[in-house]
Coordinates of N, CA, C and O in Angstrom, one line a residue:
X10 N 0.7 -1.2 0.1 CA -0.2 0.1 -0.2 C 0.4 1.6 -0.5 O 1.9 1.1 0.7
X11 N 0.6 2.4 -0.7 CA 0.9 3.6 -0.4 C 0.8 4.4 0.6 O -1.0 4.6 0.7
X12 N 1.4 5.0 1.6 CA 0.6 5.5 2.5 C 1.2 6.8 2.5 O 2.3 7.6 2.1
X13 N -0.1 7.9 2.3 CA 0.5 9.0 2.7 C -0.1 9.9 3.8 O -0.9 9.4 4.5
X14 N 0.5 10.8 4.8 CA 0.6 11.0 6.2 C 0.1 12.8 5.8 O 1.2 13.1 5.4
X15 N -1.3 13.3 5.9 CA -1.9 14.6 5.5 C -1.3 14.9 7.5 O -1.8 14.4 8.2
X16 N -0.5 16.2 7.5 CA 0.1 16.8 8.8 C -1.6 17.6 9.3 O -0.5 18.9 8.3
X17 N -2.2 18.0 9.4 CA -2.6 18.7 9.3 C -2.7 20.1 10.1 O -3.1 20.9 10.1
X18 N -1.5 19.9 11.4 CA -0.9 21.5 11.6 C -0.5 21.9 10.7 O 0.8 23.5 11.6
X19 N 0.2 21.4 10.0 CA 1.1 22.0 8.7 C 2.6 22.0 9.3 O 3.6 22.7 8.3
X20 N 2.3 20.9 10.4 CA 4.1 21.2 11.3 C 4.9 19.6 10.1 O 4.1 19.3 10.2
X21 N 6.4 20.3 10.3 CA 7.2 18.8 9.9 C 8.2 18.1 10.8 O 9.5 18.4 10.6
X22 N 7.7 17.9 11.7 CA 8.3 17.7 12.7 C 9.5 16.9 13.2 O 9.3 15.7 12.7
X23 N 11.2 16.7 13.3 CA 12.2 15.8 13.4 C 12.4 14.7 14.4 O 12.1 15.8 15.8
X24 N 12.4 13.7 14.6 CA 13.3 12.9 13.3 C 11.6 12.4 12.9 O 11.6 11.0 12.0
X25 N 10.6 12.3 13.2 CA 9.6 11.4 13.6 C 9.0 11.7 11.6 O 8.8 10.5 10.9
X26 N 9.1 12.9 11.3 CA 8.4 13.0 9.5 C 9.8 12.2 8.3 O 9.3 11.8 7.9
X27 N 11.4 12.4 9.3 CA 11.9 11.5 8.4 C 12.2 10.2 8.8 O 12.5 9.6 7.6
X28 N 11.3 9.7 9.6 CA 11.2 8.6 9.8 C 10.0 8.2 9.1 O 10.5 6.6 8.0
X29 N 9.0 8.0 9.3 CA 8.2 8.3 8.2 C 8.0 8.2 7.4 O 8.2 7.1 6.1
X30 N 9.1 8.9 6.2 CA 10.0 9.0 4.7 C 10.5 8.1 4.6 O 10.7 7.7 3.3
X31 N 11.4 7.7 5.3 CA 12.5 6.5 5.3 C 11.5 5.1 5.4 O 12.3 4.2 4.4
X32 N 10.8 4.5 5.4 CA 9.6 4.0 5.7 C 8.6 3.7 4.3 O 8.1 2.9 4.0
X33 N 8.8 4.9 3.1 CA 8.1 4.6 2.1 C 6.7 5.5 1.7 O 6.0 5.8 0.8
X34 N 6.5 6.6 3.3 CA 5.1 7.3 3.3 C 5.6 8.5 2.9 O 7.1 8.8 3.0
X35 N 4.8 9.2 1.9 CA 5.0 10.5 1.9 C 4.1 11.4 3.0 O 3.0 11.1 3.4
X36 N 4.6 12.4 3.4 CA 4.2 13.4 3.9 C 3.9 14.7 3.8 O 4.6 15.0 3.1
X37 N 2.6 15.3 3.7 CA 2.4 16.3 3.1 C 1.6 16.9 4.2 O 0.8 16.5 4.6
X38 N 2.5 18.6 3.9 CA 1.7 19.7 4.8 C 0.8 20.6 5.1 O 0.5 21.2 5.8
X39 N 1.2 20.9 3.5 CA 0.4 22.6 3.4 C -0.7 21.7 2.7 O -1.5 20.8 1.9
X40 N -1.9 22.3 3.3 CA -3.2 22.3 3.6 C -3.6 22.3 1.6 O -4.5 21.7 0.8
X41 N -3.6 23.3 0.7 CA -2.9 22.9 -0.9 C -2.2 21.6 -1.0 O -3.1 21.5 -2.3
X42 N -1.9 21.6 -1.1 CA -1.0 19.9 -1.4 C -1.7 19.3 -0.9 O -1.9 17.6 -1.4
X43 N -2.0 19.2 0.3 CA -2.8 17.6 0.7 C -4.6 17.8 0.4 O -5.1 16.3 -0.3
X44 N -5.2 19.0 0.0 CA -6.7 18.5 -0.9 C -6.1 18.5 -2.2 O -7.2 18.1 -3.1
X45 N -4.9 18.6 -2.8 CA -4.7 18.7 -4.0 C -4.6 17.0 -5.0 O -5.3 16.8 -5.2
X46 N -3.6 16.6 -3.5 CA -3.7 15.0 -3.4 C -4.6 14.0 -3.1 O -5.4 13.7 -4.0
X47 N -5.6 14.9 -2.4 CA -7.1 13.8 -2.4 C -8.0 14.3 -4.0 O -8.2 13.5 -3.8
X48 N -8.0 15.4 -4.6 CA -8.6 15.5 -5.4 C -8.0 14.2 -6.5 O -8.4 13.9 -7.4
X49 N -6.4 14.3 -6.8 CA -6.2 13.6 -7.8 C -5.8 12.4 -7.2 O -5.9 11.3 -8.4
X50 N -5.2 11.7 -6.1 CA -5.8 10.0 -6.1 C -6.6 10.1 -5.1 O -7.0 8.3 -5.6
X51 N -8.0 10.5 -5.2 CA -9.5 9.9 -5.1 C -9.8 9.0 -4.8 O -10.5 8.0 -4.5
X52 N -10.0 8.6 -6.7 CA -10.6 7.7 -7.2 C -9.5 6.4 -6.5 O -10.0 5.4 -6.9
X53 N -8.2 6.5 -6.5 CA -7.5 5.4 -6.0 C -7.7 5.2 -4.4 O -6.9 4.2 -4.3
X54 N -8.4 5.9 -3.7 CA -7.9 5.9 -2.8 C -8.9 5.0 -1.8 O -9.6 4.5 -2.5
X55 N -7.9 4.1 -0.9 CA -9.0 2.4 -0.6 C -9.8 3.0 0.6 O -10.1 2.6 1.5
X56 N -8.6 3.2 1.4 CA -8.8 3.4 3.2 C -8.7 5.1 3.2 O -7.4 5.4 2.9
X57 N -9.0 6.1 4.5 CA -8.6 7.0 4.6 C -8.7 6.6 6.6 O -9.8 6.9 6.5
X58 N -7.9 7.1 7.2 CA -7.4 6.6 9.0 C -7.5 8.3 9.3 O -6.9 8.7 9.3
X59 N -8.5 8.8 9.4 CA -9.2 10.5 10.5 C -8.7 10.1 11.8 O -9.5 10.2 12.6
X60 N -7.9 11.5 12.3 CA -8.0 11.0 13.9 C -8.2 12.4 14.4 O -7.5 13.3 14.2
X61 N -9.3 12.2 15.5 CA -9.2 13.5 16.1 C -10.5 14.1 15.4 O -10.6 14.0 14.4
X62 N -11.3 14.5 16.3 CA -12.8 15.5 15.5 C -12.1 16.7 14.7 O -12.9 17.0 13.9
X63 N -11.7 17.4 15.5 CA -11.4 18.5 14.4 C -10.6 17.9 13.5 O -10.8 18.8 12.2
X64 N -10.0 17.2 13.4 CA -9.1 16.8 12.1 C -9.7 16.3 10.4 O -10.5 16.7 9.7
X65 N -11.0 15.3 11.4 CA -11.7 14.1 10.8 C -13.0 15.5 10.2 O -12.7 14.5 8.2
X66 N -13.1 16.4 10.4 CA -14.1 16.7 10.4 C -13.2 17.6 8.8 O -13.8 18.2 7.8
X67 N -11.9 18.1 8.9 CA -11.6 19.0 7.8 C -11.1 18.2 6.6 O -11.3 19.3 5.5
X68 N -11.6 17.2 6.6 CA -10.9 16.1 5.9 C -12.2 15.7 5.1 O -12.4 15.5 3.8
X69 N -13.8 15.3 5.7 CA -13.9 14.5 5.6 C -14.6 15.2 4.3 O -15.3 14.5 3.4
X70 N -15.3 15.9 3.9 CA -16.4 16.6 2.7 C -15.5 16.1 1.9 O -16.1 15.8 0.8
X71 N -13.9 16.3 1.6 CA -13.1 16.3 0.2 C -13.0 15.3 -0.1 O -13.4 14.2 -0.8
X72 N -12.7 14.1 1.1 CA -12.4 12.7 0.9 C -13.9 12.2 0.2 O -13.8 11.1 -0.4
X73 N -14.9 12.7 1.0 CA -16.4 11.8 0.3 C -16.4 12.3 -1.2 O -17.6 11.4 -1.1
X74 N -16.2 13.8 -0.9 CA -16.2 13.9 -2.8 C -15.4 13.3 -3.2 O -15.9 13.0 -4.9
X75 N -14.5 13.3 -3.3 CA -13.4 12.6 -4.2 C -12.6 11.2 -3.9 O -12.2 11.0 -5.1
X76 N -12.9 11.1 -2.6 CA -12.2 9.3 -2.7 C -13.9 9.1 -2.3 O -14.1 8.2 -1.3
X77 N -15.2 8.7 -3.7 CA -16.6 8.1 -2.8 C -16.3 6.3 -2.6 O -17.2 5.6 -1.5
X78 N -15.7 6.0 -3.1 CA -15.3 4.5 -2.6 C -14.5 4.4 -1.8 O -14.1 2.6 -1.3
X79 N -13.6 5.0 -0.8 CA -12.9 5.0 0.1 C -13.6 4.7 1.3 O -15.0 5.0 1.0
X80 N -13.2 3.6 1.8 CA -13.8 3.1 3.7 C -12.9 4.2 4.6 O -11.7 4.3 4.4
X81 N -13.5 5.4 5.5 CA -13.2 6.3 5.7 C -14.0 6.0 7.5 O -15.2 5.9 7.6
X82 N -12.8 5.9 7.7 CA -12.8 5.4 9.4 C -12.0 6.6 10.6 O -10.9 6.9 9.7
X83 N -13.0 6.5 10.9 CA -12.6 8.2 12.3 C -12.5 7.2 13.8 O -12.7 5.9 13.9
X84 N -11.1 7.8 13.8 CA -10.1 7.1 15.2 C -10.5 8.5 16.3 O -9.6 9.7 16.3
X85 N -11.1 8.4 17.5 CA -11.3 9.2 18.3 C -10.8 9.6 18.8 O -10.3 10.3 19.2
X86 N -9.3 8.6 19.1 CA -8.1 8.8 20.2 C -8.7 8.9 21.1 O -7.7 8.1 22.3
X87 N -9.4 9.5 21.4 CA -10.3 9.3 22.9 C -11.8 9.7 22.6 O -11.7 10.7 21.6
X88 N -12.4 9.2 23.4 CA -13.8 10.6 23.3 C -14.2 11.4 23.6 O -14.1 11.9 25.4
X89 N -13.1 12.8 22.9 CA -13.4 13.6 23.7 C -14.4 14.5 24.5 O -14.4 15.1 26.1
X90 N -15.5 14.5 24.3 CA -16.8 15.2 25.1 C -16.9 14.1 26.3 O -17.0 14.7 27.1
X91 N -16.3 13.0 25.8 CA -16.9 12.1 28.0 C -15.2 12.5 28.2 O -15.7 13.1 29.6
X92 N -14.1 12.9 27.9 CA -13.2 13.5 29.1 C -13.5 15.0 29.5 O -13.8 15.2 30.5
X93 N -14.2 15.7 28.4 CA -14.6 17.0 28.7 C -15.7 17.0 30.3 O -15.5 18.4 30.5
X94 N -16.6 16.1 29.4 CA -17.4 16.2 31.1 C -17.4 15.7 32.1 O -17.4 16.5 33.3
X95 N -15.5 14.7 32.2 CA -15.2 14.4 33.2 C -14.2 16.0 34.1 O -14.4 16.5 35.6
X96 N -13.9 16.6 33.6 CA -12.8 17.8 33.1 C -14.1 18.5 34.2 O -13.9 19.6 35.2
X97 N -15.5 18.9 33.5 CA -16.4 19.9 34.1 C -16.3 19.2 35.9 O -16.9 20.4 36.5
X98 N -17.1 17.9 35.6 CA -17.2 17.5 37.2 C -16.1 17.4 37.7 O -16.8 18.7 39.0
X99 N -15.0 17.8 37.4 CA -13.6 18.0 38.5 C -13.9 19.3 38.8 O -13.5 19.9 39.6
X100 N -14.1 20.1 37.9 CA -14.1 21.8 37.9 C -14.7 22.1 38.8 O -15.2 22.7 39.8
X101 N -16.3 21.6 38.8 CA -17.4 21.5 39.7 C -17.2 21.6 41.2 O -17.7 22.0 42.6
X102 N -16.7 19.9 41.8 CA -16.9 19.5 42.3 C -15.1 20.7 43.3 O -14.9 20.5 44.2
X103 N -14.2 20.8 42.2 CA -13.4 22.3 43.1 C -13.8 23.4 43.5 O -13.0 24.5 43.6
X104 N -14.9 23.5 43.4 CA -15.4 25.0 43.3 C -14.9 26.0 42.0 O -15.3 26.8 41.9
X105 N -15.3 25.6 40.3 CA -15.3 26.1 39.9 C -16.2 26.9 39.0 O -15.9 26.0 37.9
X106 N -17.1 27.3 39.1 CA -18.5 27.2 38.5 C -18.8 27.1 37.4 O -19.0 27.2 36.5
X107 N -18.0 29.3 37.0 CA -17.8 29.0 35.6 C -17.1 28.5 34.8 O -16.5 28.4 33.2
X108 N -16.0 27.7 35.1 CA -15.0 26.6 34.7 C -15.8 25.4 34.6 O -15.5 25.3 32.9
X109 N -16.0 24.7 35.2 CA -17.1 24.6 34.9 C -18.0 24.4 33.3 O -18.8 23.4 33.2
X110 N -18.7 25.2 33.9 CA -20.1 25.4 33.2 C -19.0 26.1 31.7 O -19.9 25.1 30.8
X111 N -18.3 26.8 31.2 CA -18.1 26.7 29.9 C -17.2 24.6 29.4 O -18.0 24.7 29.0
X112 N -16.8 24.1 30.4 CA -16.3 23.2 29.7 C -17.8 22.5 29.8 O -17.9 21.4 28.9
X113 N -19.0 22.1 30.4 CA -19.5 22.1 30.8 C -20.3 22.7 28.7 O -21.2 21.6 27.9
X114 N -20.4 22.6 28.6 CA -20.5 24.0 27.3 C -19.7 23.2 25.9 O -20.1 22.8 24.6
X115 N -18.3 23.1 26.3 CA -17.7 22.7 24.6 C -17.7 20.8 24.8 O -17.9 20.4 23.9
X116 N -18.4 20.7 25.7 CA -18.6 19.4 25.6 C -19.7 18.8 24.8 O -19.7 17.9 24.2
X117 N -20.8 19.7 25.0 CA -22.0 19.3 24.3 C -21.5 20.2 22.9 O -22.4 19.0 22.2
X118 N -20.6 20.6 22.5 CA -20.5 20.6 21.1 C -19.5 19.6 20.1 O -19.8 19.1 19.7
X119 N -18.8 19.2 21.5 CA -17.9 18.4 21.3 C -18.9 17.1 20.7 O -19.0 16.3 20.0
X120 N -19.4 16.5 21.9 CA -20.1 15.4 21.4 C -21.4 15.0 20.6 O -21.4 14.7 19.9
X121 N -21.9 16.7 19.5 CA -22.2 16.5 18.3 C -21.4 16.3 17.8 O -21.6 15.6 16.5
X122 N -20.2 17.1 17.8 CA -19.4 16.8 16.4 C -18.5 15.2 16.1 O -18.6 14.4 15.7
X123 N -18.6 14.6 17.4 CA -18.1 13.4 17.4 C -19.1 12.5 17.6 O -18.9 11.6 16.5
X124 N -20.7 12.8 17.8 CA -21.4 12.0 17.6 C -21.8 11.9 15.6 O -21.8 11.2 14.8
X125 N -21.5 12.7 15.5 CA -22.3 12.7 13.9 C -20.7 11.8 12.7 O -21.0 11.4 11.7
X126 N -19.7 12.5 13.6 CA -19.0 11.7 12.5 C -19.0 10.4 13.2 O -18.6 9.8 12.0
X127 N -19.3 9.6 14.6 CA -19.3 8.1 14.2 C -20.7 7.9 13.1 O -20.9 6.4 12.6
X128 N -22.0 9.0 12.9 CA -22.8 8.7 12.4 C -22.0 8.4 11.0 O -22.8 7.8 10.4
X129 N -21.4 9.7 9.8 CA -20.8 9.9 8.8 C -20.0 8.9 7.9 O -19.6 8.3 6.9
X130 N -19.0 8.5 9.5 CA -18.2 8.2 8.8 C -18.3 6.3 8.9 O -19.0 5.9 9.1
X131 N -17.5 5.2 7.8 CA -17.7 4.2 7.6 C -17.3 3.2 8.9 O -18.4 2.6 9.3
X132 N -16.5 3.7 9.2 CA -15.9 2.6 11.1 C -15.5 3.8 12.4 O -15.1 4.7 11.7
X133 N -15.6 3.9 13.2 CA -15.3 4.4 14.0 C -14.2 3.6 15.5 O -14.8 2.5 15.5
X134 N -13.4 3.7 15.8 CA -12.5 3.9 16.7 C -12.5 4.0 17.7 O -11.7 5.3 17.6
X135 N -12.3 3.5 18.8 CA -12.4 3.8 20.1 C -11.0 3.0 20.8 O -10.8 1.8 19.9
X136 N -11.2 3.6 22.3 CA -9.8 2.8 22.8 C -10.0 1.3 24.3 O -9.4 1.4 24.4
X137 N -11.2 1.8 24.1 CA -11.7 0.7 25.4 C -13.5 0.1 24.7 O -14.8 0.5 24.1
X138 N -13.5 -0.5 26.0 CA -15.1 -1.1 25.0 C -15.8 -0.1 26.0 O -17.0 -0.4 25.3
X139 N -15.9 0.4 27.3 CA -16.7 1.6 27.4 C -16.5 2.7 26.6 O -18.1 2.6 26.7
X140 N -15.7 2.8 25.7 CA -16.5 4.1 24.8 C -16.9 2.9 23.5 O -17.7 4.2 23.3
X141 N -16.7 1.9 23.4 CA -17.5 1.4 22.6 C -18.8 1.7 22.8 O -19.8 1.7 22.1
X142 N -19.3 1.1 24.0 CA -20.9 0.7 24.4 C -21.4 1.9 24.4 O -22.5 2.1 24.1
X143 N -20.7 3.1 25.1 CA -21.0 4.6 24.7 C -21.3 5.1 23.6 O -22.8 5.7 23.2
X144 N -20.6 5.0 22.6 CA -21.0 5.4 21.2 C -21.9 4.6 20.6 O -23.1 4.9 19.7
X145 N -22.3 3.2 21.1 CA -23.1 2.2 20.6 C -24.5 2.8 20.8 O -25.4 2.9 20.3
X146 N -24.2 3.2 22.7 CA -25.8 3.4 23.5 C -26.7 4.5 22.2 O -27.5 4.8 22.1
X147 N -25.6 5.8 21.4 CA -25.7 7.1 21.4 C -25.9 7.1 19.8 O -26.5 7.9 19.6
X148 N -25.5 6.0 18.9 CA -25.2 6.1 17.8 C -25.3 4.5 17.3 O -24.1 3.6 17.0
X149 N -26.7 3.8 17.7 CA -26.3 2.0 17.3 C -26.4 2.0 15.5 O -26.0 1.4 15.6
X150 N -26.2 2.4 15.3 CA -26.4 2.3 13.8 C -24.6 3.0 13.2 O -24.3 1.5 12.2
X151 N -24.1 3.0 14.0 CA -22.6 3.5 13.4 C -21.7 1.9 14.2 O -22.3 1.2 15.1
X152 N -20.6 2.2 13.3 CA -19.8 0.3 13.4 C -19.1 1.1 14.0 O -18.1 1.6 13.3
X153 N -18.4 1.1 15.7 CA -18.2 1.2 16.2 C -17.1 0.2 16.8 O -17.7 -0.9 17.4
X154 N -15.9 -0.1 16.7 CA -14.5 -1.2 16.9 C -13.8 0.3 18.3 O -13.0 0.5 17.7
X155 N -13.1 -1.9 18.8 CA -11.8 -1.4 20.1 C -10.8 -1.2 19.6 O -10.2 -2.5 18.7
X156 N -9.6 -0.5 19.2 CA -8.3 0.0 18.2 C -7.9 -0.1 19.5 O -7.3 1.6 19.8
X157 N -7.0 -0.9 20.9 CA -6.8 -0.2 22.1 C -5.5 0.1 21.7 O -5.0 -0.5 20.9
X158 N -4.6 1.3 22.7 CA -3.7 1.5 22.7 C -2.7 1.2 23.7 O -1.8 1.8 24.4
X159 N -3.1 -0.5 24.3 CA -3.0 -1.0 25.3 C -2.2 -2.2 25.2 O -2.6 -2.6 23.8
X160 N -1.3 -2.6 24.8 CA -0.7 -3.4 24.2 C -0.2 -4.8 25.4 O 0.0 -4.1 26.6
X161 N 0.5 -5.4 25.1 CA 1.1 -6.8 25.9 C 2.1 -6.3 26.7 O 3.2 -5.5 25.6
X162 N 2.4 -6.2 27.4 CA 4.0 -6.3 28.3 C 5.7 -6.6 28.4 O 5.0 -8.0 28.3
X163 N 6.1 -6.1 28.1 CA 7.8 -6.9 28.2 C 7.6 -6.7 29.1 O 8.5 -6.1 29.8
X164 N 7.8 -8.2 29.5 CA 8.3 -8.3 31.6 C 10.1 -8.5 31.4 O 10.1 -8.9 32.4
X165 N 10.4 -8.3 30.1 CA 11.9 -8.2 30.8 C 12.5 -7.6 31.1 O 12.3 -6.5 31.2
X166 N 13.6 -7.9 32.5 CA 13.7 -6.8 33.4 C 14.5 -5.5 32.6 O 15.4 -6.4 32.3
X167 N 14.5 -4.4 33.2 CA 15.2 -3.8 32.4 C 16.2 -3.1 34.0 O 16.2 -3.2 34.7
X168 N 16.9 -3.1 33.1 CA 18.3 -2.2 34.3 C 18.4 -0.3 33.9 O 18.3 0.3 32.8
X169 N 18.9 0.0 34.6 CA 19.3 1.3 34.6 C 20.7 1.8 33.6 O 20.4 2.9 33.5
X170 N 21.5 0.6 33.9 CA 23.0 0.7 32.7 C 22.2 1.8 31.3 O 21.4 0.6 31.1
X171 N 22.7 2.6 30.7 CA 22.7 3.3 29.6 C 21.8 3.8 29.7 O 20.9 4.4 28.5
X172 N 20.9 4.1 30.4 CA 19.7 5.2 30.8 C 19.3 6.3 31.9 O 20.7 6.5 32.4
X173 N 19.4 7.7 30.4 CA 19.6 9.0 31.8 C 17.7 9.3 30.9 O 17.8 9.4 30.4
X174 N 17.9 10.4 32.1 CA 16.1 11.7 31.8 C 15.5 10.8 31.7 O 15.1 9.8 32.3
X175 N 14.2 11.8 31.8 CA 13.0 11.5 32.2 C 11.6 11.4 30.7 O 12.3 11.8 30.2
X176 N 11.2 9.8 30.4 CA 10.6 10.0 29.4 C 9.0 10.5 29.6 O 8.2 10.3 30.8
X177 N 8.0 11.4 29.0 CA 6.7 11.5 29.1 C 6.1 11.3 27.8 O 6.3 12.2 27.1
X178 N 4.4 10.3 28.3 CA 4.0 10.1 27.5 C 2.2 10.5 27.6 O 1.8 10.1 29.2
X179 N 1.8 11.5 26.7 CA 0.5 12.3 27.0 C 0.9 13.2 26.6 O 1.5 14.0 26.0
X180 N -0.8 14.3 27.3 CA -0.4 15.6 27.1 C -0.8 16.0 28.0 O -1.5 15.6 28.9
X181 N -0.5 17.6 28.1 CA -0.6 18.1 29.8 C -2.3 19.0 29.7 O -2.6 19.7 30.7
X182 N -2.8 19.4 28.5 CA -3.6 19.7 28.3 C -4.3 19.3 28.6 O -5.7 20.1 29.0
X183 N -5.5 18.0 29.3 CA -6.2 17.2 30.1 C -5.3 16.5 31.0 O -6.1 15.3 31.7

């Protein structure tokens, strides 16, 4: 398969971009090049994986128009509205009513956005059975599948020799 990665933020971080290109992937960062690719290659596209709701909406219309036979999958990464609802509840518990109210409004908007994607895309990926059940209860007609980011643990004993520093995996945004 030919793999084309459309970086919606327009950035080319290194060494990640170089690594993708070494593996044979094409990396497109400019919006006009991305849309040009979808228009030119659309009839040959078999599969499009859209990650995160704002990114998915950005590309969905052009993919449906120019790649009508492509299977379009939406990867939630996490169900954003659920996470934001939890943030709102936490803000409420911390006696921050204005922040809680703002987060509740964002959660409602995000929910509509994400449920719309689950309805429109051919397939939706979530990271847990809890999220699959939630989306299935809200959009029963959607094909929702678990694509877990939890993998088998390598129990080989690690040593400190040759190691330095600290690694953080995640985001401070939430």
